[in-house]
């Protein structure tokens, strides 16, 4: 038994053709149409199966309107309307998705407790969804598998506390019948047992099951998530967007596999947001109200002081009438002073809401500066009045301004008090959450099937093209002749030979799975009209002239690698020549794995190796066949040292003895790239022919094979391209690859 490895060094790659042959490309795809259709069909089936079995996802939708917000203090709208701001809906969307709003929904609906029934793998969930029973009815277990949920099971948990180490870990709750249950930790250890409607406790655990309706033995997966994790998951699943720019209409959406659950969650979120908005508005009114009430005592005191001074002055100087000019100036001053006082009250509100660089604050400062300028102008006009009129005018101005400010402050307090008591916020729910249960948003069944089919088609086409690109086997005889090796004939792949080898469809299918397929019958004898045999008759004619120039009548048939069909060519060529009336001897010199004896129904013993070992004479080793003048010599007993045995002088004696007895001696040898036997035998043969297999042997491999023989002084006469397949792609392939390493294992199998 021996193994020989042959490697060759890399050489320069052949020139690649930059042009794309679309016809050859289409032909390649057409040749693999069965594979493409098969893969596409499989993907389409999987797409249909997924579309039918996937859990449907429903979407709940709700609409919220955000109205324009009123200013905290009367008069603020005059300032804020001067400047545009970002849409209030943008801020409200962030508030909706805040932890405050969503956290309240998590707490109320216990969204941090995730419960999932234990369904039968793959099909269980789809079967359970199709169960159509009464509210409290549970589907009967299929085939007694009561650990799975088959439809109608219900488990509601309002409290589930676990140790910190088990947050996010899957626990198992098993129904034990009549509302009783058993809880197991992730390590499958029993933690506690209880009954629905009662709180159960264990060290580190507490569990309250509201309802449990399931078959005895049904399992549920129950996971306690951290509150923040549940809020984050809800933030990711909650959709919120404004419909139209600055419209103030916010569309909310939430997807879930249970329509009622999606509705409940979205409604709770909407109500929480509305309540939070009302509380926020009420709190703002309360702060403004507290501020005004703090200012009320000092303003009242200022009013009383102004009234006292005015009365004292009148008592002192007696009755003094104000002129018409002074009266007009007084009205203007009172109006200005009142406006300035209102702006001063607004300053505290602005300081609370904005920085001094904010546009609203800048507008307030500009308005205050304008009023102060007008006040200075009026004061200058007042100085032109008589001194008595000036003093009386000042006192009356203080009195009227104080009265106006005090009265307006009381009115504002009453308004804010009413606002605080009846605050409804600037948000209202337009549409409550609703789900279209007849049309789930996922999966989109037609789209999935189309995508799966297209994906299957794309991948199958890509697979065929990649396989074709990686397949460096020669398919065009012109490529072989380009390296100086004439192609004597191209032998089509014989379907008849496949049938003969398979002995029936079933055995043929099994044999196709085998790595090495060897002919067990001689096709030239069984079906001499086969197209492959006709090709060998053409080869017979060509070889007739080639043998005339040879040193002797011995022809060696070899190849670069195993499984190229050397023995098929050798046996059937010998039979074709013998059928033409020539006396032919076929010698199996593959001392390791030769199987030509099977084609003739003979045993391998008593052949070449036995002759070389002097155990059998040449005459005894030559066996007649039922094909004309064809004789046959088997490989013999497998020797431990085939190469050394062939190098002995016995080989020369054998060939010298038989070449004079026959018109043609055909020698079948092992592949040259695997072992050196062919190089040893070829030195004594007049003609050397190579067999290459269509789509298997690269051109570069044939070139290296030719060099290997020539290095040993053996010229190669030509090549037989074997097993040609009918392809739509024709001879359109180019070979733009470099030559790497060829490694073949060629061991004796010891079989007969």
XYZ file of C-alpha atoms in Angstrom:
752
model
C 0.000 0.000 0.000
C 1.494 3.364 -0.884
C 0.548 6.978 -1.257
C 2.387 9.429 -3.408
C 1.807 13.162 -3.467
C 2.875 15.330 -6.358
C 2.941 19.121 -6.296
C 3.937 21.599 -8.904
C 5.004 25.146 -8.459
C 2.714 27.997 -9.437
C 3.047 29.457 -12.870
C 1.750 32.579 -14.488
C -2.025 32.680 -14.963
C -3.578 32.575 -18.354
C -4.790 35.785 -19.833
C -8.340 36.429 -18.658
C -10.925 37.617 -21.065
C -12.434 40.884 -19.923
C -15.497 40.418 -22.100
C -18.600 38.752 -20.708
C -20.208 36.156 -22.943
C -23.886 36.609 -22.142
C -24.864 33.606 -24.234
C -22.446 31.382 -22.327
C -23.678 32.885 -19.063
C -27.252 32.110 -19.966
C -26.201 28.642 -21.039
C -24.560 28.032 -17.682
C -27.777 28.970 -15.912
C -29.836 26.871 -18.300
C -27.658 23.822 -17.640
C -28.326 24.215 -13.922
C -32.027 25.010 -14.318
C -33.034 22.001 -12.236
C -30.849 23.155 -9.344
C -32.087 26.743 -9.624
C -35.732 25.678 -9.739
C -35.210 23.274 -6.842
C -33.543 25.816 -4.557
C -36.063 28.507 -5.474
C -38.924 26.117 -4.773
C -37.466 25.181 -1.388
C -37.113 28.845 -0.423
C -40.661 29.537 -1.593
C -41.954 26.642 0.518
C -40.081 27.933 3.543
C -41.448 31.419 2.867
C -45.005 30.104 2.749
C -44.434 28.037 5.880
C -43.036 31.030 7.755
C -45.889 33.270 6.601
C -48.435 30.741 7.831
C -46.717 29.821 11.103
C -45.278 33.175 12.189
C -46.993 34.883 15.094
C -49.187 37.741 13.764
C -48.375 41.174 15.152
C -51.151 43.733 15.605
C -50.835 47.511 15.882
C -52.868 49.679 18.234
C -53.291 53.336 17.219
C -54.336 56.404 19.210
C -54.370 60.157 18.477
C -53.568 62.943 20.933
C -53.929 66.674 20.279
C -51.591 69.228 21.844
C -53.226 72.671 21.903
C -51.374 75.950 22.095
C -50.245 76.625 25.633
C -51.456 79.774 27.411
C -48.884 81.990 29.157
C -48.436 81.702 32.923
C -49.316 85.364 33.556
C -51.770 87.617 31.719
C -49.975 89.747 29.162
C -47.234 87.234 28.409
C -48.775 86.282 25.060
C -47.986 89.765 23.695
C -44.307 88.997 24.104
C -44.105 85.317 23.156
C -46.137 85.768 19.955
C -43.352 87.969 18.615
C -40.999 84.988 18.336
C -41.538 81.555 16.833
C -40.506 78.400 18.695
C -40.263 74.734 17.962
C -43.460 72.773 17.710
C -44.981 71.949 21.058
C -45.615 68.413 19.761
C -41.865 67.685 19.716
C -41.637 68.395 23.412
C -44.827 66.501 24.149
C -43.581 63.412 22.288
C -40.540 63.298 24.537
C -42.817 63.679 27.555
C -45.003 60.810 26.329
C -41.945 58.558 26.068
C -40.526 59.689 29.388
C -39.885 57.238 32.216
C -42.490 59.057 34.307
C -45.340 58.351 31.884
C -44.239 54.904 30.713
C -43.152 53.839 34.178
C -46.690 54.378 35.444
C -47.971 52.118 32.633
C -45.389 49.456 33.518
C -46.470 49.555 37.152
C -50.196 49.474 36.444
C -50.146 46.679 33.849
C -47.196 44.765 35.347
C -45.263 44.944 32.099
C -42.098 43.977 33.954
C -43.525 40.449 34.297
C -43.270 38.523 31.020
C -45.322 35.325 30.689
C -45.112 32.912 27.765
C -46.853 29.526 27.479
C -44.707 26.542 26.569
C -45.727 25.752 23.005
C -44.837 22.699 20.979
C -41.768 23.494 18.829
C -42.393 25.180 15.477
C -46.087 24.347 15.113
C -47.353 24.732 18.673
C -47.981 28.477 18.659
C -49.835 28.326 15.326
C -52.004 25.455 16.591
C -52.806 27.307 19.821
C -53.822 30.461 17.931
C -56.323 28.493 15.891
C -58.086 27.070 18.918
C -61.620 28.431 18.990
C -63.197 27.575 22.321
C -65.203 29.264 25.040
C -63.635 31.819 27.377
C -62.655 29.315 30.066
C -62.185 26.330 27.759
C -58.720 24.846 27.268
C -57.692 22.676 24.326
C -57.036 19.024 25.044
C -53.369 17.994 24.874
C -52.358 16.358 21.611
C -51.090 12.800 22.045
C -50.977 13.252 25.797
C -48.309 15.979 25.676
C -49.876 18.058 28.442
C -46.690 19.975 29.206
C -47.349 22.072 26.114
C -50.004 24.739 25.668
C -52.443 23.895 22.871
C -54.833 26.851 23.138
C -57.028 28.666 25.635
C -54.456 28.756 28.479
C -54.468 31.857 30.686
C -52.039 32.974 33.349
C -52.236 36.418 34.969
C -49.661 37.531 37.557
C -49.770 40.848 39.415
C -46.769 40.320 41.696
C -43.558 38.430 41.088
C -40.512 39.330 43.124
C -37.226 37.477 42.699
C -33.703 37.820 44.125
C -31.489 40.331 42.327
C -29.433 37.566 40.749
C -32.522 36.173 38.974
C -33.800 39.346 37.311
C -34.234 38.589 33.621
C -33.877 34.833 34.206
C -36.512 32.389 33.003
C -38.520 30.646 35.692
C -40.977 27.839 35.034
C -44.512 27.733 36.424
C -46.313 24.391 36.104
C -50.063 24.039 36.519
C -50.893 21.229 38.939
C -54.672 21.380 38.452
C -57.600 23.255 40.010
C -55.750 26.575 40.019
C -52.726 25.176 41.873
C -49.224 25.656 40.583
C -45.548 25.000 41.287
C -42.755 27.493 40.581
C -39.243 26.376 39.598
C -36.137 28.535 39.350
C -33.801 28.588 36.307
C -31.920 25.626 37.805
C -35.161 23.588 37.737
C -35.385 23.598 41.532
C -38.798 23.845 43.194
C -39.178 27.276 44.824
C -42.768 27.436 46.014
C -46.234 26.045 45.512
C -49.481 27.961 45.676
C -52.959 28.537 44.355
C -54.418 31.303 42.198
C -55.874 34.184 44.213
C -53.475 33.800 47.131
C -50.054 35.292 47.709
C -47.235 32.769 47.995
C -43.826 33.457 49.471
C -40.438 31.767 49.674
C -37.010 33.077 50.686
C -36.334 35.887 48.213
C -39.536 35.188 46.269
C -43.138 36.348 46.348
C -45.799 35.510 43.787
C -49.445 36.444 43.367
C -51.294 34.658 40.581
C -54.586 36.311 39.708
C -55.898 33.687 37.312
C -54.640 30.304 36.117
C -56.543 28.285 33.563
C -54.584 25.414 32.026
C -54.373 21.654 31.819
C -52.653 19.759 34.565
C -48.929 19.772 33.770
C -48.911 22.721 31.368
C -45.749 24.798 31.639
C -45.385 28.569 31.483
C -42.227 30.628 31.200
C -42.244 33.592 33.580
C -39.547 36.264 33.698
C -39.255 39.229 36.048
C -37.518 42.123 34.343
C -36.085 45.152 36.042
C -38.428 48.117 35.933
C -36.000 50.218 33.921
C -35.528 47.399 31.392
C -39.290 47.146 30.939
C -39.525 50.927 30.451
C -36.723 50.898 27.878
C -38.388 48.067 25.961
C -41.652 49.989 25.973
C -39.870 53.133 24.758
C -38.447 51.179 21.821
C -41.802 49.651 20.895
C -43.881 52.806 21.314
C -44.226 54.880 18.167
C -45.013 58.610 18.418
C -44.976 61.101 15.566
C -46.572 64.418 14.666
C -49.006 64.409 11.787
C -48.156 67.432 9.725
C -45.766 70.185 10.630
C -46.850 72.232 13.653
C -50.249 70.545 13.585
C -50.108 69.538 17.235
C -51.636 66.143 16.335
C -49.586 63.241 17.735
C -50.172 59.705 16.466
C -49.289 56.947 18.934
C -48.804 53.310 17.950
C -47.834 50.110 19.728
C -47.323 46.630 18.273
C -48.010 43.390 20.115
C -49.036 39.828 19.352
C -52.142 40.233 21.546
C -54.550 42.945 20.268
C -56.258 43.518 23.614
C -52.937 43.898 25.391
C -51.754 46.460 22.833
C -54.973 48.456 23.321
C -54.716 48.354 27.103
C -51.100 49.482 27.169
C -51.647 52.337 24.714
C -54.777 53.545 26.524
C -52.969 53.557 29.868
C -50.081 55.504 28.335
C -52.497 58.057 26.871
C -54.345 58.489 30.184
C -51.086 58.778 32.139
C -49.822 61.420 29.748
C -53.099 63.366 29.966
C -53.074 63.248 33.765
C -49.433 64.272 33.890
C -50.169 67.211 31.568
C -53.069 68.390 33.743
C -50.952 68.128 36.874
C -48.176 70.039 35.176
C -50.549 72.824 34.093
C -52.132 72.997 37.535
C -48.722 73.163 39.184
C -47.742 76.062 36.925
C -50.890 77.977 37.799
C -50.241 77.340 41.501
C -46.731 78.751 41.275
C -47.986 81.879 39.504
C -50.758 82.248 42.064
C -48.312 81.944 44.958
C -46.116 84.607 43.409
C -49.013 87.074 42.979
C -50.195 86.525 46.523
C -46.716 87.268 47.802
C -46.795 90.604 45.921
C -50.326 91.542 47.060
C -49.473 92.805 50.632
C -46.706 95.118 49.477
C -48.841 96.552 46.672
C -51.722 97.075 49.070
C -49.411 98.816 51.500
C -48.121 101.085 48.732
C -51.712 101.916 47.781
C -52.653 102.798 51.357
C -49.558 104.967 51.684
C -50.379 106.833 48.446
C -53.955 107.368 49.606
C -52.802 108.738 52.986
C -50.373 111.181 51.356
C -53.009 112.428 48.944
C -55.538 112.999 51.719
C -52.978 114.771 53.912
C -52.036 117.104 51.071
C -55.659 118.004 50.388
C -56.221 118.774 54.086
C -53.098 120.898 54.134
C -53.709 123.053 51.074
C -57.451 122.821 50.906
C -59.432 122.083 47.793
C -57.343 122.434 44.625
C -58.689 121.690 41.159
C -56.536 119.975 38.540
C -56.435 121.749 35.215
C -57.508 120.040 31.999
C -53.901 119.821 30.841
C -52.832 118.199 34.099
C -55.806 115.831 33.923
C -54.740 114.625 30.467
C -51.174 114.181 31.625
C -52.424 112.276 34.661
C -54.354 109.777 32.548
C -51.318 109.091 30.384
C -48.992 108.722 33.349
C -51.382 106.362 35.134
C -51.629 104.190 32.027
C -47.849 104.082 31.641
C -47.199 103.387 35.291
C -49.755 100.582 35.258
C -48.115 98.979 32.201
C -44.658 99.307 33.774
C -45.904 97.721 36.986
C -47.376 94.826 35.040
C -44.074 94.297 33.240
C -42.237 94.345 36.541
C -44.524 91.568 37.774
C -43.827 89.627 34.607
C -40.081 89.871 35.213
C -40.245 87.327 38.017
C -42.107 84.910 35.730
C -39.538 85.438 32.989
C -36.646 84.933 35.407
C -38.187 81.607 36.368
C -38.660 80.370 32.799
C -35.936 81.904 30.658
C -32.369 83.130 30.724
C -31.596 86.804 30.119
C -30.391 85.955 26.597
C -33.658 84.324 25.587
C -35.554 86.142 22.790
C -38.664 86.445 24.961
C -36.655 88.094 27.742
C -35.014 90.436 25.227
C -38.462 91.454 23.937
C -39.583 92.194 27.500
C -36.555 94.437 28.035
C -37.241 96.328 24.808
C -40.873 96.890 25.807
C -39.798 98.074 29.275
C -37.290 100.494 27.742
C -39.950 101.915 25.427
C -42.384 102.518 28.305
C -39.647 104.107 30.438
C -38.775 106.465 27.599
C -42.379 107.569 27.262
C -42.564 107.995 31.027
C -39.542 110.307 30.991
C -41.156 112.415 28.267
C -44.345 112.809 30.317
C -42.350 113.665 33.433
C -40.615 116.428 31.478
C -43.988 117.859 30.469
C -45.217 117.678 34.079
C -42.265 119.818 35.199
C -43.665 122.680 33.112
C -46.819 122.807 35.290
C -47.131 125.002 38.364
C -45.541 123.559 41.507
C -48.924 123.039 43.236
C -50.261 121.213 40.197
C -47.093 119.085 39.975
C -47.301 117.965 43.583
C -51.026 117.274 43.429
C -50.601 115.467 40.133
C -47.839 113.242 41.564
C -49.896 112.279 44.606
C -52.997 111.540 42.594
C -50.907 109.598 40.069
C -49.522 107.356 42.806
C -53.005 106.812 44.185
C -54.590 105.906 40.849
C -51.676 103.746 39.701
C -51.700 101.866 42.989
C -55.462 101.404 42.787
C -55.194 100.140 39.179
C -52.376 97.720 39.924
C -54.052 96.435 43.095
C -57.373 95.913 41.288
C -55.689 94.109 38.360
C -53.657 91.960 40.748
C -56.828 90.880 42.533
C -58.393 90.031 39.184
C -55.347 87.975 38.146
C -55.416 86.090 41.426
C -59.044 85.227 40.934
C -58.398 84.090 37.326
C -55.470 81.870 38.304
C -57.432 80.452 41.199
C -60.175 79.489 38.776
C -57.600 78.098 36.330
C -55.985 75.991 39.026
C -59.302 74.601 40.154
C -60.525 73.795 36.646
C -57.307 72.951 34.847
C -57.822 70.568 31.928
C -54.384 70.964 30.372
C -53.546 71.708 26.793
C -53.767 68.055 25.727
C -56.777 65.987 24.812
C -57.214 62.437 23.593
C -58.859 62.551 20.167
C -59.005 58.788 19.513
C -58.627 56.032 22.068
C -56.468 53.043 21.200
C -57.957 50.683 18.641
C -56.669 47.602 16.777
C -57.710 46.170 13.460
C -57.743 42.502 14.459
C -58.591 41.371 10.932
C -55.364 42.671 9.375
C -52.180 42.180 11.387
C -49.300 44.422 10.380
C -46.831 41.528 10.525
C -46.025 39.234 8.894
C -46.878 40.532 5.439
C -47.520 37.120 3.955
C -47.492 37.921 0.217
C -44.365 40.033 0.606
C -42.573 37.329 2.603
C -43.364 34.679 0.010
C -42.207 36.937 -2.819
C -39.005 37.892 -1.003
C -38.271 34.270 -0.077
C -38.801 33.173 -3.670
C -36.623 35.977 -5.039
C -33.976 35.235 -2.438
C -33.992 31.564 -3.376
C -33.670 32.441 -7.040
C -30.871 34.901 -6.376
C -28.908 32.512 -4.160
C -29.338 29.604 -6.564
C -28.137 31.700 -9.502
C -25.220 32.964 -7.414
C -24.389 29.396 -6.400
C -24.392 28.244 -10.013
C -22.209 31.148 -11.137
C -19.762 30.727 -8.256
C -19.589 26.995 -8.870
C -18.955 27.629 -12.548
C -16.258 30.168 -11.699
C -14.561 27.770 -9.300
C -14.861 24.823 -11.678
C -11.579 24.994 -13.572
C -12.152 21.774 -15.466
C -11.594 21.983 -19.218
C -14.708 21.983 -21.389
C -13.271 23.186 -24.693
C -10.876 20.997 -26.741
C -9.339 24.185 -28.154
C -7.940 24.980 -24.718
C -6.123 21.656 -24.655
C -4.702 22.099 -28.132
C -3.513 25.568 -27.131
C -0.876 23.939 -24.881
C 0.428 21.715 -27.667
C -1.617 18.591 -27.036
C -3.798 17.488 -29.950
C -7.229 16.182 -29.049
C -7.724 12.948 -30.957
C -11.371 12.589 -30.047
C -14.079 13.714 -27.651
C -16.052 10.878 -26.087
C -19.591 11.732 -24.992
C -20.845 10.685 -21.596
C -22.661 7.394 -22.051
C -26.029 6.993 -20.363
C -26.003 3.341 -21.394
C -22.787 2.772 -19.462
C -24.390 4.329 -16.388
C -27.270 1.912 -16.672
C -24.910 -1.023 -17.046
C -22.926 0.025 -14.003
C -26.000 0.724 -11.897
C -27.913 -2.477 -12.746
C -31.176 -0.647 -12.176
C -32.387 2.788 -11.184
C -32.103 2.212 -7.455
C -28.547 0.930 -7.594
C -27.636 3.673 -10.051
C -28.863 6.285 -7.581
C -26.830 4.705 -4.831
C -23.737 4.462 -7.003
C -23.933 8.147 -7.883
C -23.293 8.872 -4.243
C -20.060 6.903 -4.282
C -16.793 8.712 -4.763
C -15.297 6.263 -7.278
C -17.503 4.870 -10.042
C -15.928 2.143 -12.162
C -17.471 0.394 -15.177
C -18.492 -3.174 -14.509
C -19.384 -4.064 -18.098
C -17.768 -3.574 -21.457
C -19.926 -1.077 -23.333
C -18.441 -2.013 -26.729
C -19.775 -5.534 -26.199
C -23.137 -4.676 -24.621
C -24.082 -1.807 -26.924
C -21.646 -1.428 -29.834
C -23.791 1.315 -31.423
C -23.537 3.671 -28.466
C -22.375 7.161 -29.386
C -19.379 6.843 -27.068
C -18.255 3.708 -28.921
C -18.629 5.539 -32.226
C -16.252 8.177 -30.929
C -13.747 5.468 -30.019
C -13.981 4.125 -33.583
C -12.863 7.560 -34.752
C -9.997 7.292 -32.293
C -9.138 3.855 -33.710
C -8.728 5.351 -37.158
C -6.531 8.168 -35.899
C -4.372 5.796 -33.876
C -3.805 3.564 -36.901
C -1.689 6.266 -38.485
C -0.103 7.298 -35.211
C 1.104 3.753 -34.556
C 2.850 3.650 -37.944
C 5.333 6.234 -36.675
C 5.825 4.591 -33.260
C 8.847 2.568 -32.169
C 6.668 -0.389 -31.270
C 3.044 -1.451 -31.178
C 2.601 -0.777 -27.457
C 0.277 2.097 -26.527
C 0.056 3.411 -22.960
C -3.074 5.151 -21.753
C -2.707 7.324 -18.657
C -4.157 10.491 -17.196
C -3.438 13.309 -14.798
C -5.767 12.230 -11.988
C -8.022 9.406 -10.840
C -11.618 9.037 -12.064
C -11.026 10.456 -15.535
C -12.158 7.224 -17.292
C -8.809 5.704 -18.337
C -10.003 2.160 -17.849
C -13.229 2.855 -19.735
C -11.279 4.230 -22.688
C -8.649 1.467 -22.548
C -11.129 -1.423 -22.358
C -13.547 -0.167 -24.971
C -10.811 1.018 -27.342
C -9.217 -2.416 -27.168
C -12.589 -3.995 -27.901
C -13.226 -1.665 -30.874
C -9.829 -2.425 -32.378
C -10.333 -6.158 -31.837
C -13.747 -5.975 -33.475
C -11.994 -4.596 -36.575
C -10.080 -7.859 -36.890
C -6.813 -6.988 -35.163
C -5.253 -9.093 -32.486
C -5.191 -6.939 -29.335
C -3.861 -7.450 -25.815
C -5.188 -5.286 -22.995
C -2.866 -5.123 -19.971
C -3.953 -3.690 -16.602
C -0.749 -2.240 -15.172
C -2.465 -0.379 -12.388
C -1.021 -2.714 -9.765
C -2.627 -0.750 -6.951
C -6.271 -0.313 -7.897
C -6.744 -1.808 -11.320
C -10.263 -3.059 -11.978
C -10.270 -3.980 -15.677
C -10.899 -7.581 -14.647
C -14.409 -6.573 -13.538
C -15.267 -5.489 -17.087
C -14.529 -9.012 -18.312
C -15.941 -10.868 -15.318
C -12.517 -12.182 -14.303
C -10.518 -12.378 -11.069
C -7.459 -10.154 -10.599
C -5.060 -12.908 -9.442
C -2.630 -14.430 -11.896
C -1.909 -11.212 -13.696
C 0.883 -8.652 -14.251
C 2.238 -8.541 -10.695
C 2.361 -12.345 -10.578
C 4.245 -12.441 -13.900
C 6.753 -9.841 -12.691
C 7.189 -11.790 -9.467
C 7.835 -14.988 -11.510
C 4.839 -16.744 -9.985
C 2.965 -17.028 -13.280
C 4.169 -17.308 -16.868
C 3.174 -14.766 -19.505
C 1.206 -17.329 -21.432
C -0.796 -18.317 -18.377
C -1.474 -14.661 -17.514
C -2.998 -13.892 -20.924
C -6.715 -14.658 -20.921
C -9.026 -14.765 -23.909
C -12.270 -12.739 -23.946
C -15.583 -13.014 -25.770
C -14.767 -9.958 -27.892
C -13.162 -11.028 -31.148
C -9.361 -11.187 -31.065
C -9.120 -9.353 -27.739
C -7.024 -10.859 -24.946
C -6.663 -9.549 -21.448
C -4.067 -9.573 -18.658
C -5.270 -8.519 -15.187
C -3.305 -6.592 -12.625
C -2.531 -9.638 -10.487
C -2.177 -9.800 -6.747
C -1.641 -6.366 -5.226
C 2.077 -6.168 -4.362
C 3.548 -4.228 -1.430
C 5.996 -2.406 -3.768
C 4.328 -1.711 -7.137
C 6.838 0.895 -8.379
C 9.874 -1.239 -7.542
C 8.242 -4.246 -9.205
C 7.643 -2.283 -12.410
C 11.239 -1.073 -12.437
C 12.481 -4.643 -12.570
C 13.674 -6.182 -15.848
C 10.641 -8.427 -15.747
C 8.531 -5.593 -17.206
C 10.810 -5.329 -20.204
C 10.723 -9.090 -20.693
C 6.947 -9.083 -20.451
C 6.447 -6.358 -23.039
C 9.068 -7.789 -25.369
C 7.312 -11.147 -25.303
C 3.787 -9.886 -25.959
C 4.447 -7.202 -28.578
C 5.384 -9.794 -31.149
C 2.309 -11.895 -30.406
C -0.282 -9.133 -30.964
C -0.972 -6.446 -33.491
C -1.614 -3.892 -30.718
C -0.842 -3.909 -26.998
C -2.809 -1.395 -24.897
C -1.464 -0.734 -21.399
C -3.704 0.923 -18.784
C -1.603 2.717 -16.138
C -2.268 4.760 -12.972
C -2.519 8.592 -13.108
C 0.869 10.291 -13.409
C -0.005 13.054 -10.932
C -0.662 10.453 -8.256
C 2.145 7.885 -8.691
C 5.224 7.402 -10.921
C 4.156 4.064 -12.391
C 3.111 5.580 -15.714
C 6.543 7.222 -16.139
C 8.221 3.852 -15.613
C 5.979 1.994 -18.076
C 5.888 4.776 -20.656
C 9.589 4.503 -21.518
C 8.917 1.146 -23.123
C 5.774 2.155 -25.011
C 5.691 3.488 -28.555
C 2.668 5.767 -28.053
C 1.423 7.567 -24.916
C -2.124 8.895 -24.783
C -3.718 10.947 -22.014
C -7.348 10.825 -20.920
C -8.868 14.041 -19.512
C -12.360 14.288 -18.122
C -14.724 17.007 -19.235
C -15.180 19.624 -16.493
C -12.745 17.876 -14.110
C -9.144 18.419 -15.215
C -7.922 22.005 -15.572
C -5.866 22.904 -18.614
C -2.943 23.762 -16.401
C -3.073 20.303 -14.883
C -2.823 18.771 -18.351
C 0.111 21.036 -19.098
C 1.896 19.890 -15.971
C 1.094 16.262 -16.841
C 2.661 16.738 -20.271
C 5.754 18.280 -18.675
C 5.975 15.404 -16.213
C 6.073 12.835 -19.027
C 8.489 14.869 -21.128
C 10.856 15.228 -18.179
C 11.007 11.436 -18.153
C 11.670 11.299 -21.885
C 8.157 10.240 -22.824
C 6.443 12.280 -25.543
C 2.671 12.549 -25.271
C 0.947 11.817 -28.554
C -2.414 13.357 -27.743
C -5.448 13.596 -25.489
C -8.846 11.922 -25.355
C -11.445 14.259 -23.815
C -13.795 11.891 -22.035
C -17.347 12.151 -20.663
C -18.450 15.153 -22.724
C -21.777 16.464 -21.414
C -24.347 18.269 -23.506
C -24.528 21.824 -22.186
C -26.348 24.907 -23.335
C -23.292 26.947 -22.390
C -21.236 25.181 -25.044
C -17.531 25.935 -25.288
C -17.729 29.399 -23.912
C -15.717 29.259 -20.701
C -12.510 31.163 -20.185
C -9.846 30.199 -17.701
C -8.406 33.130 -15.841
C -6.853 31.301 -12.940
C -3.365 30.372 -11.865
C -2.111 26.908 -11.215
C -1.949 25.938 -7.577
C -1.181 22.514 -6.109
C -2.562 19.173 -7.195
C -2.690 16.450 -4.591
C -4.062 13.002 -5.239
C -4.179 10.013 -2.975
C -3.796 6.658 -4.669
C -3.848 3.745 -2.227
C -4.324 0.071 -2.915
C -7.774 -0.958 -1.783
C -7.082 -4.708 -1.720
C -10.425 -5.408 -3.366
C -10.931 -7.763 -6.230
